[in-house]
Amino acid sequence: MLRSLFGLALATLIALGGAFAPPAAADIDVYSTPGEHTINGRQWRTWCEPYSQTARCRTELVVAGKWTFNNLTYLPSPKSLWVGNPLAEPGEHTIGGRLWYTECETPATGRNGCRSYIWSGDRFVFNNLVRFGVIPSNLEELYVYRPPADPTPPTTPPTSPPITNYSMYKGPNPTSRVTLTFDDCPNSLSAFKTTAAAARDLGISLQLFPTGNCITSGKFDPAYARSMGHYVFNHSVSHPNLTTLSYDAVLRQLSAPGVVTTYGRPPYGAWNDTVKRAYDAKGMRIWLWNIDTNDWRSKTTSQVVSYVVANAKPGNSVLMHMQWNGFNGPALKAMRDGLAAKGIGVCRNQGPTEVKPASLIC
């Protein structure tokens, strides 16, 4: 039934000359050329923003005198970066409670891309393009144009409420949702950004604990993580066992270039009275975990996912590490879906996060 309705909707859109009308000028692609354009008598405007390792462009056109959303276009990037993302997986998907349909490498999409459509109540409506290929070399040039009334969401995140009845093991999560937390350092900045964006697209908010040395090495970008809707907390500067250090040395480990915030996780989960006093002096609470995946023991992605799904209970904090096999889009999707099948949700992505949150907004 949905297939036939989809075909009817697609034919209708083509007949109306709407979202599928190709640009008339060879040097202008209304889906990826920033600026305002008049093509075949219709007014278009497009602007782009960074997305993972490439860019995402938003296109609008004038309908009944008003600028109206037309589609999103994800500029070329390797197909491997889209593994596990429903925008590049053929078939029907339910995302955020809404029904989507994706087709890839068909006559309509061409050999190197996908199109996704969202169910509007009586038909599927074209929403976005994903293009596979080499990442453009001129990305910085695409970010100059912005429309006069820039609809970009505000960058100031919502203020989180104070938390009561704090548990060191559950952390600042006031909900029954599971938190997927990751310590240490990703293998590269590219791997970090790819996973942060994938989690955002999956509707997941991650809780990340990088070391200061990881940040200074250029493998982790706290501002990018927060812009993707993830939380960033302290995990020391150089990952020592804090219980072996003096009080002043612990204070230095809880300072820049480590993350200066409201919660921190001592390396190895090791703490004592001296460590606790230092956290208190820095205005940070210690956050440990309920579930330890032991992913660092060279567990495969499948083993990490299976352990999380089998053992996590509502409200648990799950410990993983950014350099091991749970930190990737397909693994996160499998954890989310496996827990959902048991009636357990994960912390939802609610947009940009605070530098010093009082609690999580899940």
XYZ file of C-alpha atoms in Angstrom:
362
model
C 0.000 0.000 0.000
C 2.721 2.442 1.012
C 4.695 1.565 -2.104
C 1.787 2.440 -4.390
C 1.073 5.638 -2.490
C 4.733 6.549 -2.716
C 4.750 6.029 -6.472
C 1.657 8.183 -6.855
C 3.166 10.946 -4.737
C 6.422 10.815 -6.688
C 4.591 11.072 -10.008
C 2.555 13.999 -8.702
C 5.658 15.888 -7.603
C 7.341 15.368 -10.954
C 4.217 16.502 -12.809
C 4.073 19.676 -10.734
C 7.688 20.477 -11.530
C 8.468 20.902 -7.852
C 11.398 19.550 -5.960
C 12.624 17.451 -8.862
C 12.987 20.261 -11.419
C 16.649 20.373 -12.516
C 18.533 23.680 -12.591
C 18.601 25.386 -15.952
C 22.103 26.809 -15.738
C 25.008 24.382 -15.947
C 27.021 26.269 -13.339
C 24.180 26.450 -10.789
C 22.878 23.539 -8.776
C 19.967 24.904 -6.762
C 20.569 22.190 -4.187
C 24.214 23.051 -3.482
C 25.107 26.479 -4.915
C 24.808 29.056 -2.112
C 22.864 32.223 -2.841
C 19.574 33.276 -4.414
C 18.757 32.100 -7.928
C 15.952 32.451 -10.443
C 15.662 29.217 -12.418
C 12.883 28.633 -14.950
C 10.983 31.568 -13.491
C 11.119 30.246 -9.915
C 13.013 31.828 -7.020
C 15.387 29.616 -5.046
C 17.866 30.174 -2.231
C 20.406 27.802 -0.729
C 22.876 27.983 2.137
C 25.259 25.424 3.586
C 26.736 24.475 6.951
C 29.376 21.968 8.123
C 28.135 18.409 8.548
C 30.429 15.597 9.680
C 33.296 15.664 7.160
C 31.310 17.349 4.405
C 28.459 19.923 4.253
C 24.682 19.972 4.378
C 22.829 22.551 2.290
C 19.262 23.759 2.827
C 17.229 24.815 -0.206
C 14.057 26.921 -0.158
C 11.880 28.281 -2.945
C 9.176 30.913 -3.063
C 5.660 29.473 -2.865
C 2.676 31.843 -2.671
C 5.025 34.707 -1.940
C 6.810 33.007 0.966
C 10.120 31.209 1.273
C 9.254 27.542 1.769
C 11.475 24.578 2.663
C 12.253 22.376 -0.316
C 14.982 19.934 0.711
C 18.317 19.232 2.377
C 21.311 18.092 0.350
C 24.268 16.303 1.916
C 27.242 17.053 -0.321
C 29.497 14.237 -1.533
C 31.268 12.080 1.021
C 32.394 8.437 0.946
C 29.577 5.922 1.080
C 31.346 4.196 3.976
C 30.585 7.177 6.240
C 26.841 6.525 5.875
C 26.778 2.908 7.034
C 23.910 2.492 9.498
C 22.351 5.873 8.736
C 18.676 5.549 7.661
C 19.150 8.437 5.208
C 21.364 6.095 3.214
C 19.682 2.735 3.897
C 17.003 1.736 1.345
C 13.559 0.979 2.704
C 11.098 2.318 5.232
C 12.260 3.675 8.593
C 10.572 5.161 11.634
C 12.559 8.138 12.919
C 11.284 10.256 15.767
C 7.866 8.647 15.434
C 7.540 9.538 11.734
C 7.668 7.235 8.720
C 10.438 7.744 6.174
C 11.264 6.046 2.890
C 14.777 5.971 1.419
C 15.864 4.847 -2.035
C 19.498 4.557 -3.144
C 21.240 4.188 -6.484
C 17.997 4.024 -8.476
C 17.173 5.803 -11.759
C 15.705 8.628 -9.660
C 18.811 9.058 -7.503
C 21.560 8.181 -9.948
C 24.399 5.772 -9.274
C 25.953 7.729 -6.407
C 23.311 8.795 -3.974
C 20.077 8.391 -2.045
C 16.806 10.281 -1.648
C 14.641 10.230 1.456
C 10.944 11.050 1.705
C 8.824 11.658 4.779
C 5.188 10.583 5.175
C 2.987 13.693 5.406
C -0.314 11.976 6.208
C -1.452 11.019 2.722
C 1.771 10.752 0.728
C 5.560 10.685 0.908
C 7.157 14.098 0.452
C 10.715 14.575 -0.787
C 12.984 15.714 2.071
C 16.674 15.209 1.350
C 19.448 14.029 -0.927
C 22.604 12.175 0.108
C 25.405 12.261 -2.434
C 28.281 9.770 -2.417
C 31.712 10.684 -3.714
C 34.830 12.689 -2.968
C 34.439 15.354 -0.282
C 34.510 18.800 -1.983
C 37.743 20.752 -1.549
C 36.014 24.151 -1.385
C 33.799 23.613 1.656
C 34.893 26.840 3.376
C 33.669 28.851 0.388
C 30.160 27.436 0.806
C 29.571 28.902 4.255
C 29.669 32.605 3.299
C 26.094 33.189 2.161
C 23.297 33.291 4.728
C 19.707 34.363 3.982
C 18.571 37.745 5.346
C 16.330 36.000 7.907
C 18.689 33.226 8.961
C 16.538 30.412 10.437
C 19.528 28.707 12.077
C 18.451 27.542 15.554
C 19.863 29.613 18.412
C 23.280 28.456 19.570
C 22.453 29.043 23.245
C 21.373 25.661 24.637
C 18.504 25.309 27.091
C 19.428 25.581 30.754
C 19.309 22.245 32.557
C 17.613 22.094 35.963
C 19.491 21.224 39.182
C 19.489 17.540 40.059
C 18.350 16.127 43.397
C 19.157 12.783 45.044
C 22.452 12.555 43.167
C 23.878 9.098 42.563
C 27.575 8.851 41.704
C 26.824 5.800 39.534
C 23.823 7.079 37.625
C 25.244 10.573 37.328
C 23.245 13.725 36.468
C 20.565 11.838 34.541
C 17.137 12.484 36.124
C 15.353 10.118 33.720
C 14.968 6.367 33.266
C 16.827 6.550 29.969
C 20.206 4.845 29.585
C 23.272 7.032 29.086
C 25.892 5.797 26.623
C 29.122 7.254 27.999
C 32.563 7.150 26.369
C 35.951 7.868 27.952
C 39.485 8.667 26.769
C 40.275 9.596 23.161
C 39.006 8.659 19.675
C 41.426 7.336 17.086
C 41.252 10.538 15.044
C 39.358 13.811 14.763
C 37.658 12.433 11.662
C 36.458 9.320 13.526
C 35.216 11.505 16.379
C 33.260 13.885 14.137
C 31.772 11.064 12.087
C 30.460 9.300 15.197
C 29.264 12.507 16.865
C 27.237 13.395 13.762
C 25.941 9.836 13.357
C 24.722 9.794 16.967
C 23.011 13.149 16.441
C 21.256 11.818 13.353
C 20.157 8.741 15.310
C 18.587 11.004 17.930
C 21.140 9.945 20.582
C 22.934 12.256 22.992
C 26.293 10.843 24.089
C 28.152 11.689 27.285
C 31.839 12.080 26.434
C 34.830 12.155 28.831
C 37.979 13.078 26.850
C 41.359 13.660 28.482
C 43.017 17.052 28.185
C 45.869 15.482 26.224
C 43.328 14.155 23.740
C 41.980 17.666 23.190
C 45.421 19.255 22.768
C 46.425 16.504 20.319
C 43.564 17.612 18.056
C 41.589 14.362 18.187
C 38.605 15.779 20.079
C 36.728 19.061 19.693
C 34.513 19.867 22.718
C 32.668 22.696 20.954
C 31.808 20.443 18.011
C 30.564 17.709 20.348
C 28.290 20.147 22.176
C 26.998 21.583 18.891
C 26.016 18.032 17.904
C 23.934 17.686 21.079
C 26.422 15.715 23.190
C 27.703 16.396 26.707
C 31.424 16.814 27.427
C 32.833 16.172 30.901
C 36.224 15.947 32.622
C 38.437 12.860 32.541
C 41.694 14.430 33.828
C 44.534 15.821 31.723
C 46.808 12.776 31.332
C 44.816 9.838 32.759
C 46.757 8.975 35.943
C 45.374 7.102 38.915
C 44.325 10.142 40.931
C 44.529 8.278 44.238
C 48.333 8.164 43.862
C 48.643 11.963 43.590
C 48.775 14.794 46.084
C 45.795 17.092 46.511
C 47.471 19.871 44.455
C 48.383 17.412 41.706
C 44.769 16.214 41.504
C 43.625 19.838 41.194
C 45.961 20.280 38.222
C 44.534 17.152 36.602
C 41.031 18.641 36.927
C 42.048 21.907 35.241
C 42.650 23.011 31.653
C 43.576 21.661 29.169
C 41.183 19.108 30.635
C 37.472 19.885 30.424
C 36.408 22.435 33.047
C 32.783 21.647 33.785
C 30.356 20.335 36.409
C 30.985 16.562 36.325
C 34.064 14.423 35.956
C 35.088 10.800 35.818
C 38.339 9.832 37.550
C 40.514 7.502 35.445
C 39.921 3.836 36.320
C 37.042 4.992 38.533
C 39.629 5.425 41.298
C 38.917 7.966 44.012
C 39.443 8.559 47.731
C 38.853 11.406 50.173
C 41.675 13.502 48.702
C 40.316 13.082 45.190
C 36.781 13.873 46.334
C 37.975 17.086 48.044
C 39.671 18.173 44.821
C 36.529 17.548 42.766
C 34.510 19.527 45.307
C 37.006 22.397 45.163
C 36.642 22.490 41.361
C 32.848 22.516 41.589
C 32.605 19.073 39.981
C 30.771 15.943 41.026
C 32.207 12.489 40.410
C 30.280 10.389 37.866
C 31.145 6.689 37.606
C 28.996 3.995 35.891
C 26.626 1.051 36.458
C 27.570 -1.098 33.451
C 31.176 -1.710 32.378
C 31.412 -3.178 28.877
C 35.164 -3.903 29.144
C 35.319 -2.953 25.487
C 39.065 -2.306 25.863
C 39.592 -6.062 26.102
C 39.465 -6.112 22.279
C 35.774 -6.933 22.175
C 34.161 -6.816 18.751
C 31.378 -4.384 17.949
C 28.873 -7.227 18.144
C 30.125 -8.276 21.578
C 29.941 -4.728 22.941
C 26.424 -4.206 21.566
C 25.204 -7.559 22.893
C 26.575 -6.831 26.357
C 24.895 -3.421 26.525
C 21.530 -4.706 25.303
C 21.599 -7.726 27.642
C 22.691 -5.914 30.797
C 21.604 -2.265 30.777
C 18.622 -1.377 32.947
C 16.562 1.840 32.963
C 18.606 4.792 34.166
C 21.965 2.995 33.947
C 25.241 4.638 32.876
C 27.116 2.452 30.397
C 30.926 2.747 30.273
C 32.678 2.520 26.904
C 35.734 4.118 25.312
C 36.042 6.276 22.209
C 39.020 4.333 20.818
C 37.238 0.960 20.885
C 34.481 -0.785 18.969
C 31.331 0.703 20.482
C 32.118 4.205 19.215
C 30.607 4.215 15.725
C 27.233 4.814 14.095
C 26.210 1.199 13.424
C 27.032 0.162 17.008
C 25.072 3.055 18.476
C 22.087 2.278 16.257
C 22.175 -1.392 17.295
C 22.330 -0.450 20.996
C 19.477 2.011 20.647
C 17.291 -0.427 18.732
C 18.142 -3.410 20.949
C 17.303 -1.498 24.118
C 14.135 -0.091 22.535
C 12.981 -3.663 21.872
C 13.172 -4.184 25.650
C 11.229 -0.983 26.326
C 14.328 0.986 27.374
C 15.238 4.321 25.822
C 18.620 6.000 25.533
C 19.340 9.656 26.285
C 17.701 11.644 23.489
C 19.486 14.338 21.537
C 17.832 17.670 22.342
C 20.216 19.939 20.460
C 23.288 21.918 21.597
C 24.367 21.407 25.209
C 25.833 23.619 27.926
C 29.489 23.780 28.907
C 28.563 23.433 32.583
C 25.195 21.653 32.772
C 23.545 21.114 36.135
C 21.989 17.918 34.775
C 21.298 16.111 31.517
C 18.318 16.931 29.329
C 17.392 13.510 27.951
